[in-house]
């Protein structure tokens, strides 16, 4: 795939997103209580002619489906580039219910001991992708090209890297069901919760480090630099994402309180 058009699209998307983000400050100053509802489900608008190895269904979660203007605009923009995909928004309550009904007892137990929504979402995304397949994206993530074209049909997974293409991250994961890498990541995350140390925090216990350590020394992993797939903070930022929950981002939690003791 020619990367130049994607890189140009990346820059234009960033510019557009930043314009809307800037305009959202006066909008929410004038309409401080205005929120937009992210739907629990949105079916694909364009049907594919054949099956895909990676199911074309998107999974997202957040602490609320009531979004500020830039978060909602980010959702709408993503839908334009994912017309071939079904969309699923899963609430905090629904995440727990899904794992209770579908995950092994040790996985659900580890999930239940996590006190932070981001850490819970880290574990949930691994389980739902391993069981159902699809594409997980953080609520502030923005795809930069047609997702169907980015994924193609030659691989069972697609991961992205940050830090100049040197570190795997988990804010975007695309996978077919029954992925051995995700199974190992689930096992590692559960182990980390059961053997948690405050120095680990969210990032190293359930977050990106889990995937990074599993994949970094492998030569058979299908991955791309994030700038050619999915970027963050284009339309929104911490203020708008947590407009109804100040200091709600995982970076503000006390790492000593992340995991409840047995």
Short mmCIF file of C-alpha atoms in Angstrom, two decimals:
data_model
loop_
_atom_site.label_atom_id
_atom_site.label_comp_id
_atom_site.label_asym_id
_atom_site.label_seq_id
_atom_site.Cartn_x
_atom_site.Cartn_y
_atom_site.Cartn_z
CA UNK A 1 0.00 0.00 0.00
CA UNK A 2 1.29 3.46 -0.94
CA UNK A 3 1.87 5.32 2.31
CA UNK A 4 2.09 8.85 0.87
CA UNK A 5 -1.67 9.39 0.39
CA UNK A 6 -2.28 8.01 3.89
CA UNK A 7 0.31 10.37 5.37
CA UNK A 8 -1.29 13.33 3.58
CA UNK A 9 -4.70 12.23 4.89
CA UNK A 10 -3.19 11.98 8.39
CA UNK A 11 -2.03 15.59 8.26
CA UNK A 12 -5.34 16.86 6.89
CA UNK A 13 -7.29 14.91 9.51
CA UNK A 14 -5.11 16.36 12.28
CA UNK A 15 -5.68 19.87 10.92
CA UNK A 16 -9.44 19.36 10.65
CA UNK A 17 -9.63 17.78 14.08
CA UNK A 18 -7.70 20.59 15.71
CA UNK A 19 -9.99 23.19 14.13
CA UNK A 20 -13.09 21.46 15.49
CA UNK A 21 -11.39 20.93 18.85
CA UNK A 22 -10.65 24.65 19.12
CA UNK A 23 -14.20 25.59 18.13
CA UNK A 24 -15.56 23.21 20.76
CA UNK A 25 -14.29 25.41 23.60
CA UNK A 26 -16.68 28.31 22.85
CA UNK A 27 -19.44 25.80 21.99
CA UNK A 28 -19.30 24.19 25.41
CA UNK A 29 -18.89 27.58 27.08
CA UNK A 30 -22.21 28.63 25.53
CA UNK A 31 -23.83 25.20 25.95
CA UNK A 32 -22.12 23.73 29.03
CA UNK A 33 -24.64 20.92 29.52
CA UNK A 34 -24.98 19.85 25.89
CA UNK A 35 -24.05 16.22 25.28
CA UNK A 36 -24.40 13.83 22.34
CA UNK A 37 -25.28 10.14 22.61
CA UNK A 38 -22.95 7.54 21.14
CA UNK A 39 -25.18 4.65 20.00
CA UNK A 40 -24.82 1.21 21.55
CA UNK A 41 -24.93 -0.29 18.07
CA UNK A 42 -24.65 1.04 14.54
CA UNK A 43 -24.86 -1.46 11.68
CA UNK A 44 -22.53 -1.36 8.71
CA UNK A 45 -23.71 1.06 6.03
CA UNK A 46 -21.95 -0.79 3.20
CA UNK A 47 -22.08 -4.56 2.97
CA UNK A 48 -18.98 -6.46 1.91
CA UNK A 49 -19.08 -8.86 -1.03
CA UNK A 50 -17.21 -11.58 0.85
CA UNK A 51 -16.04 -12.61 4.29
CA UNK A 52 -13.00 -11.15 6.03
CA UNK A 53 -10.44 -12.89 8.24
CA UNK A 54 -10.74 -10.02 10.72
CA UNK A 55 -14.47 -9.44 11.38
CA UNK A 56 -15.50 -5.95 10.43
CA UNK A 57 -16.95 -4.97 13.78
CA UNK A 58 -15.68 -2.15 15.96
CA UNK A 59 -15.61 -2.26 19.75
CA UNK A 60 -15.39 0.86 21.91
CA UNK A 61 -16.01 1.62 25.56
CA UNK A 62 -15.94 4.63 27.86
CA UNK A 63 -17.25 5.63 31.26
CA UNK A 64 -20.29 7.21 29.59
CA UNK A 65 -22.07 7.26 26.25
CA UNK A 66 -22.89 10.96 26.75
CA UNK A 67 -20.15 12.67 24.77
CA UNK A 68 -18.93 16.21 24.40
CA UNK A 69 -19.00 17.70 20.90
CA UNK A 70 -15.42 16.81 19.88
CA UNK A 71 -15.72 13.23 21.13
CA UNK A 72 -18.94 12.84 19.16
CA UNK A 73 -17.38 14.40 16.05
CA UNK A 74 -14.54 11.91 16.39
CA UNK A 75 -17.09 9.09 16.48
CA UNK A 76 -18.83 10.43 13.37
CA UNK A 77 -15.58 10.83 11.47
CA UNK A 78 -14.56 7.28 12.30
CA UNK A 79 -17.89 6.02 11.03
CA UNK A 80 -17.20 7.68 7.66
CA UNK A 81 -14.03 5.63 7.33
CA UNK A 82 -15.56 2.43 8.69
CA UNK A 83 -18.74 2.16 6.64
CA UNK A 84 -18.10 -1.56 6.11
CA UNK A 85 -18.04 -2.19 9.87
CA UNK A 86 -20.68 -2.80 12.49
CA UNK A 87 -20.14 -0.55 15.50
CA UNK A 88 -20.54 -1.53 19.15
CA UNK A 89 -20.31 0.78 22.15
CA UNK A 90 -20.07 -1.16 25.42
CA UNK A 91 -20.77 0.56 28.75
CA UNK A 92 -18.89 -0.04 31.98
CA UNK A 93 -21.76 -2.16 33.28
CA UNK A 94 -22.03 -4.17 30.06
CA UNK A 95 -18.29 -4.87 30.09
CA UNK A 96 -18.56 -6.52 33.48
CA UNK A 97 -21.68 -8.44 32.52
CA UNK A 98 -20.00 -9.77 29.37
CA UNK A 99 -16.93 -11.00 31.22
CA UNK A 100 -19.01 -12.54 33.99
CA UNK A 101 -20.98 -14.52 31.41
CA UNK A 102 -18.20 -15.37 28.95
CA UNK A 103 -14.76 -15.20 30.56
CA UNK A 104 -13.05 -17.84 32.70
CA UNK A 105 -13.47 -17.33 36.45
CA UNK A 106 -9.87 -16.22 36.97
CA UNK A 107 -10.19 -13.57 34.26
CA UNK A 108 -13.43 -12.19 35.67
CA UNK A 109 -11.97 -12.24 39.18
CA UNK A 110 -8.97 -10.20 38.03
CA UNK A 111 -11.25 -7.78 36.19
CA UNK A 112 -13.44 -7.34 39.28
CA UNK A 113 -10.44 -6.46 41.43
CA UNK A 114 -9.41 -3.58 39.17
CA UNK A 115 -10.63 -0.23 40.48
CA UNK A 116 -9.96 1.84 37.37
CA UNK A 117 -12.08 1.85 34.23
CA UNK A 118 -9.13 2.12 31.85
CA UNK A 119 -7.46 -0.94 33.37
CA UNK A 120 -10.75 -2.83 33.19
CA UNK A 121 -11.10 -1.82 29.54
CA UNK A 122 -7.56 -3.08 28.88
CA UNK A 123 -8.53 -6.59 29.96
CA UNK A 124 -12.00 -6.52 28.43
CA UNK A 125 -10.72 -5.57 24.96
CA UNK A 126 -8.36 -8.55 24.92
CA UNK A 127 -11.15 -10.94 25.87
CA UNK A 128 -13.81 -9.62 23.49
CA UNK A 129 -11.40 -9.53 20.55
CA UNK A 130 -10.15 -13.03 21.30
CA UNK A 131 -13.69 -14.37 21.55
CA UNK A 132 -15.55 -12.31 18.96
CA UNK A 133 -12.86 -10.74 16.80
CA UNK A 134 -12.97 -7.26 15.31
CA UNK A 135 -11.29 -3.93 15.88
CA UNK A 136 -10.87 -2.20 19.22
CA UNK A 137 -10.22 1.54 19.30
CA UNK A 138 -9.97 3.93 22.23
CA UNK A 139 -12.73 6.53 22.28
CA UNK A 140 -10.23 9.26 21.30
CA UNK A 141 -8.63 7.26 18.48
CA UNK A 142 -9.09 8.26 14.83
CA UNK A 143 -8.48 6.08 11.79
CA UNK A 144 -6.68 7.83 8.92
CA UNK A 145 -7.83 5.74 5.95
CA UNK A 146 -10.59 3.34 4.96
CA UNK A 147 -10.38 0.68 7.65
CA UNK A 148 -11.37 -2.12 5.29
CA UNK A 149 -8.47 -1.23 3.00
CA UNK A 150 -6.03 -0.88 5.90
CA UNK A 151 -6.90 -4.32 7.23
CA UNK A 152 -7.07 -6.09 3.88
CA UNK A 153 -7.65 -9.82 4.02
CA UNK A 154 -4.16 -11.33 4.18
CA UNK A 155 -3.64 -11.34 7.94
CA UNK A 156 -5.44 -12.43 11.10
CA UNK A 157 -4.35 -9.38 13.08
CA UNK A 158 -2.99 -5.85 12.85
CA UNK A 159 -1.17 -4.06 15.65
CA UNK A 160 0.23 -0.54 15.70
CA UNK A 161 3.38 0.96 17.15
CA UNK A 162 4.17 4.33 18.71
CA UNK A 163 7.44 6.09 19.64
CA UNK A 164 8.80 6.18 16.08
CA UNK A 165 7.54 2.69 15.36
CA UNK A 166 9.44 1.11 18.27
CA UNK A 167 6.74 0.25 20.84
CA UNK A 168 3.53 -1.70 20.49
CA UNK A 169 0.46 -0.07 21.96
CA UNK A 170 -3.10 -1.21 22.66
CA UNK A 171 -5.34 1.75 21.80
CA UNK A 172 -5.93 0.06 18.44
CA UNK A 173 -6.02 -3.72 17.99
CA UNK A 174 -7.52 -5.63 15.08
CA UNK A 175 -7.82 -9.39 15.31
CA UNK A 176 -9.61 -12.50 14.16
CA UNK A 177 -11.13 -14.62 16.95
CA UNK A 178 -9.00 -17.19 18.76
CA UNK A 179 -5.76 -15.25 18.54
CA UNK A 180 -2.95 -17.03 20.46
CA UNK A 181 -1.22 -13.69 21.07
CA UNK A 182 -4.31 -12.24 22.72
CA UNK A 183 -4.73 -15.40 24.77
CA UNK A 184 -1.20 -14.97 26.09
CA UNK A 185 -1.85 -11.28 26.73
CA UNK A 186 -4.94 -12.15 28.77
CA UNK A 187 -2.94 -14.66 30.82
CA UNK A 188 -0.20 -12.08 31.41
CA UNK A 189 -2.64 -9.35 32.43
CA UNK A 190 -4.34 -11.71 34.90
CA UNK A 191 -0.95 -12.71 36.28
CA UNK A 192 0.00 -9.04 36.67
CA UNK A 193 -3.20 -8.28 38.58
CA UNK A 194 -2.64 -11.24 40.89
CA UNK A 195 0.98 -10.21 41.45
CA UNK A 196 0.47 -6.47 41.27
CA UNK A 197 3.06 -3.99 42.48
CA UNK A 198 2.30 -0.24 42.58
CA UNK A 199 5.34 0.44 40.40
CA UNK A 200 3.50 -1.29 37.56
CA UNK A 201 0.52 1.05 37.45
CA UNK A 202 -2.05 0.72 34.69
CA UNK A 203 0.41 1.03 31.82
CA UNK A 204 2.57 -1.93 32.78
CA UNK A 205 0.02 -4.19 34.48
CA UNK A 206 -2.88 -4.33 32.02
CA UNK A 207 -1.93 -1.69 29.46
CA UNK A 208 0.35 -1.44 26.42
CA UNK A 209 3.36 -3.09 28.05
CA UNK A 210 1.52 -6.43 28.12
CA UNK A 211 1.28 -6.52 24.32
CA UNK A 212 4.65 -4.90 23.75
CA UNK A 213 6.58 -7.46 25.76
CA UNK A 214 4.81 -10.33 23.98
CA UNK A 215 5.34 -9.05 20.45
CA UNK A 216 8.46 -6.90 20.32
CA UNK A 217 11.00 -9.65 19.60
CA UNK A 218 8.84 -11.50 17.11
CA UNK A 219 9.40 -11.38 13.37
CA UNK A 220 5.99 -12.68 12.34
CA UNK A 221 3.79 -9.87 13.70
CA UNK A 222 1.70 -7.81 11.28
CA UNK A 223 2.14 -4.23 12.48
CA UNK A 224 2.36 -0.69 11.16
CA UNK A 225 3.36 2.70 12.48
CA UNK A 226 0.30 4.36 14.02
CA UNK A 227 0.49 7.33 11.65
CA UNK A 228 -0.54 5.04 8.80
CA UNK A 229 -3.45 3.45 10.67
CA UNK A 230 -4.90 5.17 13.72
CA UNK A 231 -3.90 8.27 15.71
CA UNK A 232 -5.01 9.77 19.02
CA UNK A 233 -6.07 13.19 20.26
CA UNK A 234 -7.03 14.49 16.82
CA UNK A 235 -10.52 15.78 17.57
CA UNK A 236 -10.49 15.59 21.35
CA UNK A 237 -8.30 15.81 24.43
CA UNK A 238 -8.42 14.92 28.11
CA UNK A 239 -10.61 17.91 28.98
CA UNK A 240 -13.32 17.02 26.47
CA UNK A 241 -13.13 13.28 27.01
CA UNK A 242 -13.57 13.70 30.77
CA UNK A 243 -15.68 16.84 30.72
CA UNK A 244 -18.09 15.28 33.24
CA UNK A 245 -15.39 13.47 35.19
CA UNK A 246 -12.45 15.84 35.83
CA UNK A 247 -9.18 14.05 36.53
CA UNK A 248 -10.85 10.84 35.43
CA UNK A 249 -8.00 9.73 33.18
CA UNK A 250 -6.00 6.72 34.35
CA UNK A 251 -2.87 8.85 34.71
CA UNK A 252 -4.40 10.54 37.76
CA UNK A 253 -5.12 7.44 39.84
CA UNK A 254 -3.11 6.38 42.85
CA UNK A 255 -1.25 3.22 41.72
CA UNK A 256 -1.45 1.88 45.26
CA UNK A 257 -5.23 1.68 44.87
CA UNK A 258 -5.46 0.13 41.38
CA UNK A 259 -5.98 -3.47 42.51
CA UNK A 260 -8.20 -4.57 45.40
CA UNK A 261 -6.55 -7.12 47.62
CA UNK A 262 -8.08 -10.57 47.95
#
